[in-house]
Short mmCIF file of C-alpha atoms and ligand atoms in Angstrom, two decimals:
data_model
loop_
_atom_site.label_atom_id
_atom_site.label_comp_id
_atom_site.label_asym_id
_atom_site.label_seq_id
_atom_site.Cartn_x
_atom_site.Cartn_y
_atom_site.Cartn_z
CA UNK B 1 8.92 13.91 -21.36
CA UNK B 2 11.60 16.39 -20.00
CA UNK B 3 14.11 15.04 -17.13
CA UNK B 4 13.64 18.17 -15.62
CA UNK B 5 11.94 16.08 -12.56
CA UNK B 6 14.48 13.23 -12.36
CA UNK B 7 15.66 14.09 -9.04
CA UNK B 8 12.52 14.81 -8.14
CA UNK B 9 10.97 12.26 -5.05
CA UNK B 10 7.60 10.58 -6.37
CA UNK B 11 5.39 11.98 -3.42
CA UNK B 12 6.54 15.56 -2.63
CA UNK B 13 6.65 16.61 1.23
CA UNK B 14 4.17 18.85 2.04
CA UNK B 15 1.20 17.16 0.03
CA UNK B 16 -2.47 16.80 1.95
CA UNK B 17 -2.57 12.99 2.70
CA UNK B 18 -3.68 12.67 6.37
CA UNK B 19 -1.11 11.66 8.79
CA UNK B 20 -0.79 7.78 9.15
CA UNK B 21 -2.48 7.14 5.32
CA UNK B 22 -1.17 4.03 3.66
CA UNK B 23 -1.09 5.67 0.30
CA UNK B 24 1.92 8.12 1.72
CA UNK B 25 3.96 4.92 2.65
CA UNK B 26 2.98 3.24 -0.42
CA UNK B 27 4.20 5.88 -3.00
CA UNK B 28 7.18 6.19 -0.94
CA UNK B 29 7.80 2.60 -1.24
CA UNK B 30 6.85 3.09 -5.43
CA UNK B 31 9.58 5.77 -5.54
CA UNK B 32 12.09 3.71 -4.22
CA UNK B 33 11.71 1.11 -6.68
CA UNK B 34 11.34 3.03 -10.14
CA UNK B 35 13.93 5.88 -9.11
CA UNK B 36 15.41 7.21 -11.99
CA UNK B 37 12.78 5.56 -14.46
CA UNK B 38 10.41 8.10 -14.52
CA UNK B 39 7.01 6.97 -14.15
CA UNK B 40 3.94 7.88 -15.65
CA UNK B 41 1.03 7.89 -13.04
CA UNK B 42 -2.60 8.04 -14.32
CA UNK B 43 -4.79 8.37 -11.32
CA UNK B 44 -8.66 8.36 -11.20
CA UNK B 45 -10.87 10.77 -8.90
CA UNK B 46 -9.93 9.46 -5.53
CA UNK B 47 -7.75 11.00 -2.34
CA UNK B 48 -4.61 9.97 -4.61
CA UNK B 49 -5.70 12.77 -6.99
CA UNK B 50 -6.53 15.62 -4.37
CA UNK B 51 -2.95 14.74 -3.38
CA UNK B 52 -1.61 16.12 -6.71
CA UNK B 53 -3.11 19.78 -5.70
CA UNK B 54 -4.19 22.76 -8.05
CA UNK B 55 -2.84 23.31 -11.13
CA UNK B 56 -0.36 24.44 -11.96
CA UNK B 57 1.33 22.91 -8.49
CA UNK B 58 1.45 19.73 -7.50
CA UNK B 59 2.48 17.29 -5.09
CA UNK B 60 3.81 14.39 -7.43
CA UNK B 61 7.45 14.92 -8.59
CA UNK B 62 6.69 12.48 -11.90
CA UNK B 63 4.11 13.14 -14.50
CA UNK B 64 0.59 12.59 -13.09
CA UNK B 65 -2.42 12.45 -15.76
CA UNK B 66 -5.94 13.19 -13.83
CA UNK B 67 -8.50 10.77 -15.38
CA UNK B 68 -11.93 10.45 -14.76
CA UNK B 69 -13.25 7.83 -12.41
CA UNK B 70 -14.25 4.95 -14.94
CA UNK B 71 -11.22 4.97 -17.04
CA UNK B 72 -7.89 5.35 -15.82
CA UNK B 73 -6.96 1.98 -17.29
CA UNK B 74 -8.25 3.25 -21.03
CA UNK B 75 -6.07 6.16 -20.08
CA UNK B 76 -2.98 4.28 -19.27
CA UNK B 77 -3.45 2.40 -22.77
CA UNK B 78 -2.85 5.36 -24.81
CA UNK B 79 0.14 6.60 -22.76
CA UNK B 80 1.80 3.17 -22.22
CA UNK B 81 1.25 2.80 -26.29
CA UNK B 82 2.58 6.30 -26.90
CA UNK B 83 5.58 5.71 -24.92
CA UNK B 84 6.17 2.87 -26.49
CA UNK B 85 5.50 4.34 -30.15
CA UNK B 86 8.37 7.34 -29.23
CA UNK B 87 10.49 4.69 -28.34
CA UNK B 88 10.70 5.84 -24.50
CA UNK B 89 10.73 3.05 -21.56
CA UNK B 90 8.61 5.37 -18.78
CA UNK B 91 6.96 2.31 -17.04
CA UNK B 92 3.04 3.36 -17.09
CA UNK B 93 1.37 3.04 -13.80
CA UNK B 94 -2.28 3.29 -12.58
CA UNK B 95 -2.28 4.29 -9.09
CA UNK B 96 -6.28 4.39 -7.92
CA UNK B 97 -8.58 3.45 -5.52
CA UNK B 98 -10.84 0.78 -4.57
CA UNK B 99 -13.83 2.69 -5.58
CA UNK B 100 -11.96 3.39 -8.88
CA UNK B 101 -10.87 -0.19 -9.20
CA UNK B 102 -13.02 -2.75 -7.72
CA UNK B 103 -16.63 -0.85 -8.55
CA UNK B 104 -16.58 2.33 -11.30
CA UNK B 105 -13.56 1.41 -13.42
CA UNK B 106 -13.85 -2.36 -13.41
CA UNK B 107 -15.30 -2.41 -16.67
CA UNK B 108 -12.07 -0.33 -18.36
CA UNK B 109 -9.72 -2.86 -15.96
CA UNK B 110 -10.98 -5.91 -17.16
CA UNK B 111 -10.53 -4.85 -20.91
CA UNK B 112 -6.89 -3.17 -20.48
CA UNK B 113 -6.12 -6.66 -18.56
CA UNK B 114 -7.78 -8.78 -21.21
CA UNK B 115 -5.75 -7.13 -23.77
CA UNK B 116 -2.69 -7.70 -21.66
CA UNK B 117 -1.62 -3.68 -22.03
CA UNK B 118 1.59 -2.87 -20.59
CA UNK B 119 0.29 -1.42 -17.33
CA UNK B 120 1.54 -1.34 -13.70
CA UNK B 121 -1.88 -1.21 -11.96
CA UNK B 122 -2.09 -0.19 -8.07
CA UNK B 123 -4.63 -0.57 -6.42
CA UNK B 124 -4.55 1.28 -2.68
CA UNK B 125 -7.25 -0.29 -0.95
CA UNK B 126 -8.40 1.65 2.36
CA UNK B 127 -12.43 0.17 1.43
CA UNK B 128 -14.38 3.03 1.34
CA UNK B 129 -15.04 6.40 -1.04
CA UNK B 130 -12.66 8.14 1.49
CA UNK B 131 -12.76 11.36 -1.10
CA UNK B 132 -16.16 11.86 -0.80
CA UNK B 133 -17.34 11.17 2.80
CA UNK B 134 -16.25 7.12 3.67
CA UNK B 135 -19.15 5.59 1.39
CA UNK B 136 -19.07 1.78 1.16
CA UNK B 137 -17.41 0.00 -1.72
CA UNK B 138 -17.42 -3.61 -2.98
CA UNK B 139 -13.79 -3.66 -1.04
CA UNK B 140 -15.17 -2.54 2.31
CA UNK B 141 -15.31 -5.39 4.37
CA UNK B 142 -18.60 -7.26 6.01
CA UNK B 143 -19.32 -5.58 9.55
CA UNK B 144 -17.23 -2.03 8.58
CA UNK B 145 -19.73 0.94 9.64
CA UNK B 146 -19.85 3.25 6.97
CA UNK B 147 -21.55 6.54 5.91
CA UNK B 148 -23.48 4.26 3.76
CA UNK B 149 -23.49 1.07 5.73
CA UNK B 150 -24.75 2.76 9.78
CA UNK B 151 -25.08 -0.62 11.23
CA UNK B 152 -22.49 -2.26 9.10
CA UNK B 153 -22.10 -3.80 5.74
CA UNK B 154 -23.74 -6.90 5.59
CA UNK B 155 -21.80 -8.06 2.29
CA UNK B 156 -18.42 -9.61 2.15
CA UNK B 157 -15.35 -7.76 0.48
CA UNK B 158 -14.96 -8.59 -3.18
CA UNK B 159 -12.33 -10.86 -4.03
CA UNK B 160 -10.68 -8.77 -6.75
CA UNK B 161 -7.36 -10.52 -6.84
CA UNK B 162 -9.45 -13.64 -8.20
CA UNK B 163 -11.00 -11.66 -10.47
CA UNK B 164 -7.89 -10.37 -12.07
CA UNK B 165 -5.83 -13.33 -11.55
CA UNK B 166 -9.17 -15.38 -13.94
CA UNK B 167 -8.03 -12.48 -16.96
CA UNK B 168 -4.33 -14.84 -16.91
CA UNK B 169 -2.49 -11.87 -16.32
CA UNK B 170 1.22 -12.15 -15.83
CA UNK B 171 1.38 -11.22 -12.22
CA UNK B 172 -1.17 -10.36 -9.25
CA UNK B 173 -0.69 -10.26 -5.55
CA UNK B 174 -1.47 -8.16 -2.57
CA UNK B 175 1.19 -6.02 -0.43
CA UNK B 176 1.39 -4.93 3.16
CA UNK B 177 2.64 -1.59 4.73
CA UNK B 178 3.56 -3.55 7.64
CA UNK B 179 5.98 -5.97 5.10
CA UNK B 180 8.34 -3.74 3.63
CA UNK B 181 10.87 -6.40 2.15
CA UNK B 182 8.01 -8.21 0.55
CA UNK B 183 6.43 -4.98 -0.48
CA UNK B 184 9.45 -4.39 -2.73
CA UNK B 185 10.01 -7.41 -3.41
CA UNK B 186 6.87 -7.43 -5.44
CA UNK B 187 7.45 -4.01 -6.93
CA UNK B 188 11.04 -4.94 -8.33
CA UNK B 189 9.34 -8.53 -9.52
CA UNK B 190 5.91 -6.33 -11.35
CA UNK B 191 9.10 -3.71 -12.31
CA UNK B 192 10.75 -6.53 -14.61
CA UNK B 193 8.03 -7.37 -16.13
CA UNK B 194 5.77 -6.66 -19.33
CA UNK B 195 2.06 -6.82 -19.75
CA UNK B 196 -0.79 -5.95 -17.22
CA UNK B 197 0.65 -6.29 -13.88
CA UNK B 198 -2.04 -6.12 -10.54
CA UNK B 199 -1.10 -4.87 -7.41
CA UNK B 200 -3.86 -4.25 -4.62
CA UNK B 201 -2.30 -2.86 -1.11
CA UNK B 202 -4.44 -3.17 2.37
CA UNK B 203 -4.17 0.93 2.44
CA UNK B 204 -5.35 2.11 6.17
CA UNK B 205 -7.12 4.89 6.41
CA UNK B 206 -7.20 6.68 9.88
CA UNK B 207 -10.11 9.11 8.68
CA UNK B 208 -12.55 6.26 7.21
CA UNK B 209 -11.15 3.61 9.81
CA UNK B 210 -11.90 5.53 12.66
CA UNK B 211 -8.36 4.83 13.62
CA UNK B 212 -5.33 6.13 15.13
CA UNK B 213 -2.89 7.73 12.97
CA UNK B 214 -0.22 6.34 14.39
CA UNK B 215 -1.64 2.78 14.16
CA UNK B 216 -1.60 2.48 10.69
CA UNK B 217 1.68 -0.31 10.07
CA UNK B 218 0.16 -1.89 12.93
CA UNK B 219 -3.32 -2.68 12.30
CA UNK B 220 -2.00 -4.22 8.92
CA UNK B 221 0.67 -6.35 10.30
CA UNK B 222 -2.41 -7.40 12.33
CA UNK B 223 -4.97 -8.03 9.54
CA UNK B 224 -2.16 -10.12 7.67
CA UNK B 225 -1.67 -12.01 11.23
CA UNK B 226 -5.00 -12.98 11.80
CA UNK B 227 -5.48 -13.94 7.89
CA UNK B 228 -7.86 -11.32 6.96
CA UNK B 229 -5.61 -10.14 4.51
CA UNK B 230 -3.23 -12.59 2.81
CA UNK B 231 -0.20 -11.82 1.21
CA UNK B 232 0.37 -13.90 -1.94
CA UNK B 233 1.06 -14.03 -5.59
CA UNK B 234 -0.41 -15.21 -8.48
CA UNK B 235 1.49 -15.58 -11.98
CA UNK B 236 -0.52 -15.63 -15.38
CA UNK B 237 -3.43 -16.33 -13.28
CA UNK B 238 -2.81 -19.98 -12.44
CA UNK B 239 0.82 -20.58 -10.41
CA UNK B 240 0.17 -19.39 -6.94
CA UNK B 241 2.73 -18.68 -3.97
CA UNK B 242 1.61 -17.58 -0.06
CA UNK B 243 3.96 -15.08 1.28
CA UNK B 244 2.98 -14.92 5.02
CA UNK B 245 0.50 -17.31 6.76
CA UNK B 246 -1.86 -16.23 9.87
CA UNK B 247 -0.23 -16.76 13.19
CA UNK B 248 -2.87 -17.29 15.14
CA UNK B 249 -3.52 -13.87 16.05
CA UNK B 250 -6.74 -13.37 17.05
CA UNK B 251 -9.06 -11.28 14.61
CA UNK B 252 -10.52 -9.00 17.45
CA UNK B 253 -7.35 -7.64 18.19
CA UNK B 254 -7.88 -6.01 15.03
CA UNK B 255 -11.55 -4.82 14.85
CA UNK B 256 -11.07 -3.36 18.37
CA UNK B 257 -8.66 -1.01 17.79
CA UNK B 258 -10.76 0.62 14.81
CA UNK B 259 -13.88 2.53 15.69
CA UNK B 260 -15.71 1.76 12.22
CA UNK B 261 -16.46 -1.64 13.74
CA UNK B 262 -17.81 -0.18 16.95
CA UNK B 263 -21.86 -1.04 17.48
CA UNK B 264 -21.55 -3.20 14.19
CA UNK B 265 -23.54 -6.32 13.14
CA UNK B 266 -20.52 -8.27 12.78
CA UNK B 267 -20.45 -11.70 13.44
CA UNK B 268 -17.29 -12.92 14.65
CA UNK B 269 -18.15 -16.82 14.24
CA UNK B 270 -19.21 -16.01 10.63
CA UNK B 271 -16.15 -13.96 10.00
CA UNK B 272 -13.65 -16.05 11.31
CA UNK B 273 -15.35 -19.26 9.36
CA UNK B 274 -14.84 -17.62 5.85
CA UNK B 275 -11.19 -16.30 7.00
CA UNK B 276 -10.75 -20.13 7.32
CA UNK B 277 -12.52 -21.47 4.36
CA UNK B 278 -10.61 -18.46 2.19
CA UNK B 279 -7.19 -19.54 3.53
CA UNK B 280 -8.65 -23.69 2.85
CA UNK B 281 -9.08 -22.41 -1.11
CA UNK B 282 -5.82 -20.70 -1.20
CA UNK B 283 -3.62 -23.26 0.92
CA UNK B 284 -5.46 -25.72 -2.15
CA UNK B 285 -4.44 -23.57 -4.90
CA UNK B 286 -0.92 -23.07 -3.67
CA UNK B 287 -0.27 -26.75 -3.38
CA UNK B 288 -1.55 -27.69 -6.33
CA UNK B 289 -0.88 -25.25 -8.21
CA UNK B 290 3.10 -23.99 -7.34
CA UNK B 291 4.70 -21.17 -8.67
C1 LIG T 301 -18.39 9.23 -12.31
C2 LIG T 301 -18.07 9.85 -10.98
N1 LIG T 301 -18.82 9.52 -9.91
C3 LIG T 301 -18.53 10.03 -8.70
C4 LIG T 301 -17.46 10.88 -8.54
C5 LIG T 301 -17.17 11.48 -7.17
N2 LIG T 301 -16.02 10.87 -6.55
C6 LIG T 301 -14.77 11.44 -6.64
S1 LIG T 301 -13.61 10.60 -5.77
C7 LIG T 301 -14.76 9.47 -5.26
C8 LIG T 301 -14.38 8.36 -4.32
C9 LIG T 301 -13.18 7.57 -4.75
O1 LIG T 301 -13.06 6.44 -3.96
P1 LIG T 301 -11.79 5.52 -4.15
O2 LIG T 301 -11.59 5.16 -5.56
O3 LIG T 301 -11.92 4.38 -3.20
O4 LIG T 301 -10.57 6.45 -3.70
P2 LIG T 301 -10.38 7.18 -2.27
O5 LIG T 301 -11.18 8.43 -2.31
O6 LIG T 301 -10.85 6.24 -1.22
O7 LIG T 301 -8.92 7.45 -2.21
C10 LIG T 301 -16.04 9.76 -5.77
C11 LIG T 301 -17.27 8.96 -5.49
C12 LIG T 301 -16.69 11.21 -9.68
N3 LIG T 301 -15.63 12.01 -9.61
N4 LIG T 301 -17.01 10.68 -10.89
S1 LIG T 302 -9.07 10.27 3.77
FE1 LIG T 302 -7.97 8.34 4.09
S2 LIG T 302 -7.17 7.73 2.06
FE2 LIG T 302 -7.77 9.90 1.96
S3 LIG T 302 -5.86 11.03 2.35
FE3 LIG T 302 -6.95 10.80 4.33
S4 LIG T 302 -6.14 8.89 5.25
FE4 LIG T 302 -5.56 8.90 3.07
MG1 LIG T 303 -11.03 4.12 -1.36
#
């Protein structure tokens, strides 16, 4: 690799991510951390890879390898071990989405995490196909109204932290937009270390959310809030810490404002009983189980 793009910023203005998408503030938040390291980013068919444009321009100041959707972990095998092999210390990151991660490439994942590659995986999680239309995924959550789901989905989001977290990996946890110190925090903590690494990040969406743009940081400081989405780590799959508990804030204040919930199925009781029970498992783990 040439250094040609060293002063390059990760995400270049002008790319096509809507206004208010998590995936802007994210990558943003990515080039702050690994400045002057030079990444490698695979990405799999998702938004993430319409944002790198038509050849030969693109909107990604750091190499960016196109995969296809199933394998952008196999991918990030051969140029993690390449990099290695020439003696270079490029960190190798994944950067895809949940369809990429929790459903189509989740075969490729689970092997390049078995085999404990050297891989920074992200995950931005905005729980739908957004590239192709706002289909459902395994990450969209119970009651979201998608093009797949009209009257809502009636399943529950995957956990896919526990999944990674059972392959012992040396670090998983989940970031927020709306928790920038923690964000980074985790980055710089992933950035030190060696082996598969698993990041997932509550990406909103405004398009698939049937949001406002200018909502985004706010309806995930919510979702943290009520305990829909908890922030915590997990190290080699068995030492757990929580990062921010729920406040008390009430989970409607965060459906409302989001127009994919609107005419749903949802049942609030329901929802708000598993928010509980989910925060009664980890609460458990984290005791028992300290990092
Ligand atoms: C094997 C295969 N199936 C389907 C597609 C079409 N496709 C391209 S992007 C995409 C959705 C990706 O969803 P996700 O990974 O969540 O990323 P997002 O678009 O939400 O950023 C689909 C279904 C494809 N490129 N390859
Ligand atoms: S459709 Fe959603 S994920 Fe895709 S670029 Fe727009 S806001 Fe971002
Ligand atoms: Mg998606």
């Amino acid at each position: 690799m040439t250094s040609a793009l060293l002063d390059e910023p990760l995400l270049r203005p002008g790319n096509t991510n809507c206004a208010g998408c998590g995936m802007s503030i994210g990558l943003q938040w990515l080039d702050e951390v690994f400045a002057g390291q030079q990444p490698c980013l695979v990405i799999p068919a998702a938004c993430a890879i319409v944002t790198a444009g038509a050849f030969p321009t693109t909107s990604y100041g750091v190499p960016a390898i196109a995969s296809t959707f199933a394998s952008a972990p196999a991918f990030a095998t051969g140029v993690s071990v390449v990099t290695e092999l020439n003696g270079e210390t490029h960190p190798t990151i994944c950067w895809a989405g949940d369809g990429g991660t929790y459903d189509i490439g989740i075969a490729s994942l689970s092997a390049a995490a078995e085999r404990n590659e050297d891989i920074l995986y992200i995950c931005y999680d905005n729980e739908i196909y957004g590239n192709t239309g706002g289909q459902r995924s395994s990450a969209t959550p119970e009651g979201a109204v998608t093009s797949t789901t009209p009257r809502g989905k009636a399943e529950w989001k995957k956990d896919m932290v526990a999944i990674m977290a059972a392959h012992r990996i040396p670090y998983a946890a989940t970031l927020s937009v709306a928790h920038r110190e923690d964000f980074l925090r985790k980055l710089r903590v992933a950035r030190q270390m060696r082996g598969f690494r698993f990041l997932v990040m509550l990406s909103p969406c405004p398009i698939g959310w049937k949001s406002s743009s200018d909502e985004s940081i706010e309806l995930v400081d919510l979702a943290v809030r009520s305990g829909l989405f908890p922030l915590y780590e997990v190290f080699d799959g068995e030492r757990y810490t929580i990062n921010v508990r729920p406040d008390g804030t009430d989970l409607r204040e965060y459906l409302s404002r989001q127009r994919r919930y609107a005419g749903s199925s949802l049942n609030l009781d329901a929802a708000s009983e598993r928010i509980a029970r989910q925060w009664r498992i980890l609460e458990t783990l984290a005791e028992q189980f300290p990092a």
